[in-house]
Amino acid sequence: MRPSEFEYHKAESLEQALALLQEFGDEGRPIAGGQSLVPMMNLRLARPAHLVDINGLGLDGIEEGGGVIRIGALVRHETYLAEPLIIDNFPAFIDGVHAIGHPTIRRNGTIGGSLAHSDPTAELPLLCMLHDGEIIAASAGGERRIPATQFFEGAYMTVLEPGEMIVAVELPVPPASSSGAFVEMAERRGDFAIAACGVTLEHAAGGVTRAAVACSGAGQTAMRAPQLEEALEGLELARPDAAAAIAAFTETLNPPDDHSASADYRRALIGQLVERALSVACSRAMEAS
């Protein structure tokens, strides 16, 4: 199918882009890589009357400062795979990026587009939740900062308002004694994930001092697992036996029952993925110690 008719506007500055989006309201959408929006338009699931091209507006940098690493909204997925600030600090993030789609998607897709699209199976929303990310949204009226855990309202739904666009994501710099891992399961490599899990650990003296766990596949958005995170504190890195805590967590899940997998299968799969990600994160922590 072809998209419905729209007008194309090339923004020459961020201020102009925000002014255009304010003018167009619900009828306007920003576009950069187009890896999420264009397929939706081709299926006529999205019908914006105006597209505002935001490429070239200086939103494609990654920098550290003030205890955070700031990622511009137009950073392409493949950029992380050669960026020391991400490689050195966020192993789970790197795992997740490797799992994103196919080379063309990784070459063209942007973090801002992925987050704004809010696909329940996407890796970057889960990874931003996992790393306590904060999403910076801008409009002609100014900026606001939104914790990733509060940004996603449902499948393809976010708290972004008409005229707003994502300009950056900030991830707190983890302590040196930290580790992490991400794993997912799909029918084929590059397909939408049936379920996924990310784990990050802070550790000292051979034990976990703080844990974060995020999963997808159990609902309309990725989710954190605060009760499981608390249960993992004190876990020994050398013997990460968390079967009881993981089982208690999966019992609370009510995943969908659809053509890809039954609810029972997803529940069991999420438990297996948590266990696998935890094992890899513990192994990496011990190797670095």
mmCIF file of C-alpha atoms in Angstrom:
data_model
loop_
_atom_site.group_PDB
_atom_site.id
_atom_site.type_symbol
_atom_site.label_atom_id
_atom_site.label_comp_id
_atom_site.label_asym_id
_atom_site.label_seq_id
_atom_site.Cartn_x
_atom_site.Cartn_y
_atom_site.Cartn_z
ATOM 1 C CA MET A 1 0.000 0.000 0.000
ATOM 2 C CA ARG A 2 0.938 3.626 -0.323
ATOM 3 C CA PRO A 3 0.652 6.245 2.406
ATOM 4 C CA SER A 4 -2.119 8.799 2.328
ATOM 5 C CA GLU A 5 -1.179 12.238 0.999
ATOM 6 C CA PHE A 6 1.029 14.440 3.139
ATOM 7 C CA GLU A 7 3.109 17.600 2.890
ATOM 8 C CA TYR A 8 6.866 17.404 3.483
ATOM 9 C CA HIS A 9 8.703 20.148 5.383
ATOM 10 C CA LYS A 10 12.468 20.283 5.856
ATOM 11 C CA ALA A 11 13.298 22.020 9.147
ATOM 12 C CA GLU A 12 16.429 24.153 9.096
ATOM 13 C CA SER A 13 16.666 24.458 12.875
ATOM 14 C CA LEU A 14 15.225 22.867 15.998
ATOM 15 C CA GLU A 15 13.262 26.041 16.668
ATOM 16 C CA GLN A 16 11.669 25.871 13.230
ATOM 17 C CA ALA A 17 10.869 22.175 13.646
ATOM 18 C CA LEU A 18 9.135 22.826 16.963
ATOM 19 C CA ALA A 19 7.239 25.782 15.528
ATOM 20 C CA LEU A 20 6.001 23.659 12.629
ATOM 21 C CA LEU A 21 4.949 20.844 14.942
ATOM 22 C CA GLN A 22 3.081 23.325 17.112
ATOM 23 C CA GLU A 23 1.334 24.711 14.028
ATOM 24 C CA PHE A 24 0.325 21.282 12.730
ATOM 25 C CA GLY A 25 -0.674 19.784 16.089
ATOM 26 C CA ASP A 26 -2.156 16.291 15.746
ATOM 27 C CA GLU A 27 -1.630 16.423 11.974
ATOM 28 C CA GLY A 28 2.161 16.775 12.150
ATOM 29 C CA ARG A 29 4.884 14.222 12.871
ATOM 30 C CA PRO A 30 8.675 14.530 12.962
ATOM 31 C CA ILE A 31 10.607 12.100 10.768
ATOM 32 C CA ALA A 32 14.286 11.144 10.673
ATOM 33 C CA GLY A 33 15.148 7.512 9.888
ATOM 34 C CA GLY A 34 11.537 6.569 9.185
ATOM 35 C CA GLN A 35 12.049 2.927 10.205
ATOM 36 C CA SER A 36 8.984 2.977 12.449
ATOM 37 C CA LEU A 37 6.793 5.705 10.982
ATOM 38 C CA VAL A 38 7.020 4.901 7.267
ATOM 39 C CA PRO A 39 5.810 1.277 7.569
ATOM 40 C CA MET A 40 2.885 2.516 9.671
ATOM 41 C CA MET A 41 2.097 5.089 7.005
ATOM 42 C CA ASN A 42 2.320 2.526 4.216
ATOM 43 C CA LEU A 43 -0.243 0.406 6.061
ATOM 44 C CA ARG A 44 -2.298 3.567 6.705
ATOM 45 C CA LEU A 45 -2.166 2.926 10.410
ATOM 46 C CA ALA A 46 -0.672 6.414 10.679
ATOM 47 C CA ARG A 47 -1.933 9.246 8.457
ATOM 48 C CA PRO A 48 -0.093 12.461 9.289
ATOM 49 C CA ALA A 49 -0.935 15.344 6.977
ATOM 50 C CA HIS A 50 2.494 16.920 7.537
ATOM 51 C CA LEU A 51 5.955 15.393 7.969
ATOM 52 C CA VAL A 52 8.710 17.548 9.454
ATOM 53 C CA ASP A 53 12.189 16.307 8.518
ATOM 54 C CA ILE A 54 14.421 16.815 11.563
ATOM 55 C CA ASN A 55 17.664 15.394 10.144
ATOM 56 C CA GLY A 56 20.671 17.671 10.401
ATOM 57 C CA LEU A 57 19.523 19.572 13.492
ATOM 58 C CA GLY A 58 22.461 18.628 15.727
ATOM 59 C CA LEU A 59 20.610 15.974 17.718
ATOM 60 C CA ASP A 60 22.985 13.134 16.846
ATOM 61 C CA GLY A 61 25.648 13.361 19.538
ATOM 62 C CA ILE A 62 26.543 11.243 22.582
ATOM 63 C CA GLU A 63 28.254 13.045 25.444
ATOM 64 C CA GLU A 64 28.959 12.644 29.151
ATOM 65 C CA GLY A 65 28.479 15.315 31.792
ATOM 66 C CA GLY A 66 26.875 15.879 35.174
ATOM 67 C CA GLY A 67 26.763 12.170 35.982
ATOM 68 C CA VAL A 68 24.741 11.244 32.899
ATOM 69 C CA ILE A 69 25.347 10.201 29.328
ATOM 70 C CA ARG A 70 23.152 12.204 26.979
ATOM 71 C CA ILE A 71 22.094 10.563 23.719
ATOM 72 C CA GLY A 72 20.665 12.827 21.031
ATOM 73 C CA ALA A 73 17.323 11.773 19.562
ATOM 74 C CA LEU A 74 18.825 11.291 16.097
ATOM 75 C CA VAL A 75 21.592 8.908 17.109
ATOM 76 C CA ARG A 76 21.356 5.886 14.820
ATOM 77 C CA HIS A 77 21.261 2.437 16.393
ATOM 78 C CA GLU A 78 24.528 1.240 14.855
ATOM 79 C CA THR A 79 26.377 4.225 16.366
ATOM 80 C CA TYR A 80 26.336 2.661 19.834
ATOM 81 C CA LEU A 81 28.316 -0.341 18.620
ATOM 82 C CA ALA A 82 31.404 1.864 18.102
ATOM 83 C CA GLU A 83 30.822 4.372 20.934
ATOM 84 C CA PRO A 84 33.097 3.846 23.993
ATOM 85 C CA LEU A 85 30.745 5.741 26.319
ATOM 86 C CA ILE A 86 28.055 3.146 25.648
ATOM 87 C CA ILE A 87 30.306 0.093 25.263
ATOM 88 C CA ASP A 88 32.173 0.767 28.520
ATOM 89 C CA ASN A 89 29.146 1.606 30.653
ATOM 90 C CA PHE A 90 26.134 -0.297 29.349
ATOM 91 C CA PRO A 91 26.797 -3.908 28.287
ATOM 92 C CA ALA A 92 23.071 -4.732 28.367
ATOM 93 C CA PHE A 93 22.413 -1.813 26.029
ATOM 94 C CA ILE A 94 24.976 -3.125 23.550
ATOM 95 C CA ASP A 95 23.415 -6.605 23.735
ATOM 96 C CA GLY A 96 20.040 -5.072 22.948
ATOM 97 C CA VAL A 97 21.261 -3.022 20.016
ATOM 98 C CA HIS A 98 22.749 -6.142 18.418
ATOM 99 C CA ALA A 99 19.249 -7.661 18.565
ATOM 100 C CA ILE A 100 17.516 -4.770 16.761
ATOM 101 C CA GLY A 101 16.051 -5.796 13.415
ATOM 102 C CA HIS A 102 18.431 -5.969 10.476
ATOM 103 C CA PRO A 103 21.437 -3.874 9.309
ATOM 104 C CA THR A 104 19.276 -1.401 7.367
ATOM 105 C CA ILE A 105 17.151 -0.731 10.435
ATOM 106 C CA ARG A 106 20.199 -0.329 12.667
ATOM 107 C CA ARG A 107 21.817 1.990 10.122
ATOM 108 C CA ASN A 108 18.812 4.302 9.722
ATOM 109 C CA GLY A 109 16.658 3.973 12.835
ATOM 110 C CA THR A 110 16.983 6.496 15.654
ATOM 111 C CA ILE A 111 16.491 6.244 19.383
ATOM 112 C CA GLY A 112 13.979 9.086 19.337
ATOM 113 C CA GLY A 113 11.897 7.368 16.686
ATOM 114 C CA SER A 114 11.952 4.026 18.473
ATOM 115 C CA LEU A 115 10.869 5.509 21.796
ATOM 116 C CA ALA A 116 8.153 7.667 20.261
ATOM 117 C CA HIS A 117 6.813 4.656 18.333
ATOM 118 C CA SER A 118 6.446 2.659 21.578
ATOM 119 C CA ASP A 119 6.352 -0.785 20.008
ATOM 120 C CA PRO A 120 5.811 -3.301 22.866
ATOM 121 C CA THR A 121 8.461 -5.600 21.362
ATOM 122 C CA ALA A 122 11.127 -2.943 20.720
ATOM 123 C CA GLU A 123 14.461 -3.179 22.490
ATOM 124 C CA LEU A 124 15.216 0.492 23.181
ATOM 125 C CA PRO A 125 12.143 1.270 25.323
ATOM 126 C CA LEU A 126 13.042 -1.699 27.536
ATOM 127 C CA LEU A 127 16.702 -0.654 27.694
ATOM 128 C CA CYS A 128 15.860 2.919 28.633
ATOM 129 C CA MET A 129 13.615 1.640 31.435
ATOM 130 C CA LEU A 130 16.300 -0.778 32.589
ATOM 131 C CA HIS A 131 18.928 1.963 32.843
ATOM 132 C CA ASP A 132 16.674 4.478 34.650
ATOM 133 C CA GLY A 133 16.664 6.682 31.579
ATOM 134 C CA GLU A 134 15.039 10.071 31.374
ATOM 135 C CA ILE A 135 13.461 11.230 28.118
ATOM 136 C CA ILE A 136 13.697 14.912 27.212
ATOM 137 C CA ALA A 137 10.771 16.141 25.135
ATOM 138 C CA ALA A 138 10.676 19.616 23.616
ATOM 139 C CA SER A 139 7.960 21.823 22.190
ATOM 140 C CA ALA A 140 7.702 25.466 21.196
ATOM 141 C CA GLY A 141 6.830 26.130 24.839
ATOM 142 C CA GLY A 142 9.951 24.559 26.322
ATOM 143 C CA GLU A 143 11.295 21.214 27.523
ATOM 144 C CA ARG A 144 10.105 18.612 29.986
ATOM 145 C CA ARG A 145 11.858 15.584 31.413
ATOM 146 C CA ILE A 146 9.993 12.283 31.673
ATOM 147 C CA PRO A 147 11.295 9.126 33.396
ATOM 148 C CA ALA A 148 11.261 6.235 30.926
ATOM 149 C CA THR A 149 9.145 4.228 33.382
ATOM 150 C CA GLN A 150 6.399 6.864 33.000
ATOM 151 C CA PHE A 151 6.737 7.576 29.270
ATOM 152 C CA PHE A 152 5.041 4.565 27.672
ATOM 153 C CA GLU A 153 1.274 4.368 28.114
ATOM 154 C CA GLY A 154 0.585 1.311 25.955
ATOM 155 C CA ALA A 155 1.223 -0.238 22.559
ATOM 156 C CA TYR A 156 2.143 2.649 20.236
ATOM 157 C CA MET A 157 1.063 5.150 22.905
ATOM 158 C CA THR A 158 3.232 7.574 24.880
ATOM 159 C CA VAL A 159 2.721 10.670 27.016
ATOM 160 C CA LEU A 160 4.023 12.914 24.206
ATOM 161 C CA GLU A 161 1.596 15.739 23.495
ATOM 162 C CA PRO A 162 0.778 17.292 20.091
ATOM 163 C CA GLY A 163 3.643 19.573 19.077
ATOM 164 C CA GLU A 164 6.214 17.729 21.206
ATOM 165 C CA MET A 165 9.150 15.670 20.027
ATOM 166 C CA ILE A 166 11.941 13.775 21.752
ATOM 167 C CA VAL A 167 15.260 15.634 21.607
ATOM 168 C CA ALA A 168 17.441 13.453 23.856
ATOM 169 C CA VAL A 169 17.663 10.609 26.337
ATOM 170 C CA GLU A 170 19.833 10.712 29.457
ATOM 171 C CA LEU A 171 21.169 7.599 31.189
ATOM 172 C CA PRO A 172 22.843 7.847 34.621
ATOM 173 C CA VAL A 173 26.479 6.769 34.512
ATOM 174 C CA PRO A 174 26.667 3.481 36.431
ATOM 175 C CA PRO A 175 29.341 2.861 39.078
ATOM 176 C CA ALA A 176 32.496 1.074 37.979
ATOM 177 C CA SER A 177 31.451 -2.077 39.851
ATOM 178 C CA SER A 178 28.462 -2.823 37.646
ATOM 179 C CA SER A 179 27.476 -5.230 34.925
ATOM 180 C CA GLY A 180 24.497 -6.200 32.812
ATOM 181 C CA ALA A 181 23.061 -8.335 30.035
ATOM 182 C CA PHE A 182 20.098 -8.464 27.663
ATOM 183 C CA VAL A 183 18.538 -11.472 25.952
ATOM 184 C CA GLU A 184 15.463 -11.960 23.810
ATOM 185 C CA MET A 185 13.642 -14.713 21.974
ATOM 186 C CA ALA A 186 12.169 -14.328 18.479
ATOM 187 C CA GLU A 187 11.045 -16.832 15.868
ATOM 188 C CA ARG A 188 13.934 -15.715 13.662
ATOM 189 C CA ARG A 189 16.805 -13.316 14.207
ATOM 190 C CA GLY A 190 15.605 -9.813 13.430
ATOM 191 C CA ASP A 191 11.927 -10.625 13.937
ATOM 192 C CA PHE A 192 9.801 -8.980 16.598
ATOM 193 C CA ALA A 193 10.666 -10.490 19.974
ATOM 194 C CA ILE A 194 8.210 -12.827 21.681
ATOM 195 C CA ALA A 195 9.784 -11.776 24.970
ATOM 196 C CA ALA A 196 12.944 -10.066 26.183
ATOM 197 C CA CYS A 197 14.734 -9.330 29.429
ATOM 198 C CA GLY A 198 17.505 -7.036 30.587
ATOM 199 C CA VAL A 199 19.371 -7.167 33.908
ATOM 200 C CA THR A 200 21.866 -4.741 35.419
ATOM 201 C CA LEU A 201 23.799 -5.374 38.623
ATOM 202 C CA GLU A 202 25.881 -3.306 41.004
ATOM 203 C CA HIS A 203 28.168 -5.457 43.107
ATOM 204 C CA ALA A 204 30.763 -5.513 45.860
ATOM 205 C CA ALA A 205 32.654 -8.272 47.691
ATOM 206 C CA GLY A 206 31.249 -10.933 45.376
ATOM 207 C CA GLY A 207 27.613 -10.056 45.970
ATOM 208 C CA VAL A 208 24.852 -8.008 44.346
ATOM 209 C CA THR A 209 24.219 -4.683 46.073
ATOM 210 C CA ARG A 210 21.599 -3.377 43.645
ATOM 211 C CA ALA A 211 19.743 -4.933 40.705
ATOM 212 C CA ALA A 212 17.471 -3.719 37.928
ATOM 213 C CA VAL A 213 15.310 -6.009 35.811
ATOM 214 C CA ALA A 214 13.137 -5.058 32.838
ATOM 215 C CA CYS A 215 11.069 -7.375 30.650
ATOM 216 C CA SER A 216 8.866 -7.217 27.592
ATOM 217 C CA GLY A 217 6.345 -9.738 26.346
ATOM 218 C CA ALA A 218 4.100 -9.609 29.403
ATOM 219 C CA GLY A 219 1.955 -6.643 28.407
ATOM 220 C CA GLN A 220 1.457 -3.593 26.228
ATOM 221 C CA THR A 221 4.738 -2.008 27.328
ATOM 222 C CA ALA A 222 8.031 -3.155 28.772
ATOM 223 C CA MET A 223 8.018 -3.303 32.553
ATOM 224 C CA ARG A 224 10.366 -3.151 35.515
ATOM 225 C CA ALA A 225 10.247 -5.830 38.216
ATOM 226 C CA PRO A 226 10.791 -4.050 41.555
ATOM 227 C CA GLN A 227 9.981 -7.036 43.798
ATOM 228 C CA LEU A 228 12.401 -9.253 41.900
ATOM 229 C CA GLU A 229 15.045 -6.507 41.939
ATOM 230 C CA GLU A 230 14.792 -6.345 45.733
ATOM 231 C CA ALA A 231 14.986 -10.134 46.010
ATOM 232 C CA LEU A 232 18.221 -10.207 44.002
ATOM 233 C CA GLU A 233 20.069 -7.962 46.464
ATOM 234 C CA GLY A 234 22.647 -10.022 48.316
ATOM 235 C CA LEU A 235 22.809 -12.702 45.614
ATOM 236 C CA GLU A 236 26.259 -14.288 45.254
ATOM 237 C CA LEU A 237 27.797 -13.641 41.845
ATOM 238 C CA ALA A 238 29.501 -17.033 41.839
ATOM 239 C CA ARG A 239 26.243 -18.900 42.578
ATOM 240 C CA PRO A 240 23.358 -16.823 41.211
ATOM 241 C CA ASP A 241 20.534 -19.142 42.319
ATOM 242 C CA ALA A 242 17.443 -16.969 42.028
ATOM 243 C CA ALA A 243 14.974 -19.610 40.835
ATOM 244 C CA ALA A 244 12.493 -19.044 43.667
ATOM 245 C CA ALA A 245 12.508 -15.261 43.240
ATOM 246 C CA ILE A 246 12.123 -15.541 39.462
ATOM 247 C CA ALA A 247 9.255 -18.029 39.841
ATOM 248 C CA ALA A 248 7.496 -15.682 42.276
ATOM 249 C CA PHE A 249 7.898 -12.866 39.760
ATOM 250 C CA THR A 250 6.577 -14.791 36.764
ATOM 251 C CA GLU A 251 3.526 -15.922 38.756
ATOM 252 C CA THR A 252 2.438 -12.273 38.927
ATOM 253 C CA LEU A 253 2.511 -11.861 35.132
ATOM 254 C CA ASN A 254 -0.544 -11.885 32.905
ATOM 255 C CA PRO A 255 0.966 -11.990 29.399
ATOM 256 C CA PRO A 256 -1.123 -11.963 26.210
ATOM 257 C CA ASP A 257 -2.319 -15.135 24.529
ATOM 258 C CA ASP A 258 -1.939 -14.595 20.769
ATOM 259 C CA HIS A 259 -0.798 -16.110 17.474
ATOM 260 C CA SER A 260 2.879 -15.873 18.474
ATOM 261 C CA ALA A 261 2.674 -17.665 21.812
ATOM 262 C CA SER A 262 0.285 -18.730 24.532
ATOM 263 C CA ALA A 263 0.197 -16.893 27.847
ATOM 264 C CA ASP A 264 1.675 -19.897 29.648
ATOM 265 C CA TYR A 265 4.529 -20.131 27.142
ATOM 266 C CA ARG A 266 5.332 -16.430 27.483
ATOM 267 C CA ARG A 267 5.284 -16.661 31.265
ATOM 268 C CA ALA A 268 7.708 -19.582 31.241
ATOM 269 C CA LEU A 269 9.861 -17.951 28.568
ATOM 270 C CA ILE A 270 10.193 -14.700 30.512
ATOM 271 C CA GLY A 271 11.361 -16.676 33.527
ATOM 272 C CA GLN A 272 13.992 -18.432 31.420
ATOM 273 C CA LEU A 273 15.169 -15.162 29.892
ATOM 274 C CA VAL A 274 15.510 -13.501 33.294
ATOM 275 C CA GLU A 275 17.572 -16.452 34.496
ATOM 276 C CA ARG A 276 19.777 -16.335 31.396
ATOM 277 C CA ALA A 277 20.349 -12.569 31.542
ATOM 278 C CA LEU A 278 21.122 -12.776 35.259
ATOM 279 C CA SER A 279 23.654 -15.559 34.680
ATOM 280 C CA VAL A 280 25.448 -13.584 31.941
ATOM 281 C CA ALA A 281 25.469 -10.411 34.040
ATOM 282 C CA CYS A 282 26.957 -12.275 37.006
ATOM 283 C CA SER A 283 29.621 -13.891 34.821
ATOM 284 C CA ARG A 284 30.583 -10.528 33.370
ATOM 285 C CA ALA A 285 30.771 -9.020 36.855
ATOM 286 C CA MET A 286 33.122 -11.765 38.051
ATOM 287 C CA GLU A 287 35.321 -11.431 34.960
ATOM 288 C CA ALA A 288 35.688 -7.697 35.608
ATOM 289 C CA SER A 289 36.467 -8.113 39.314
#
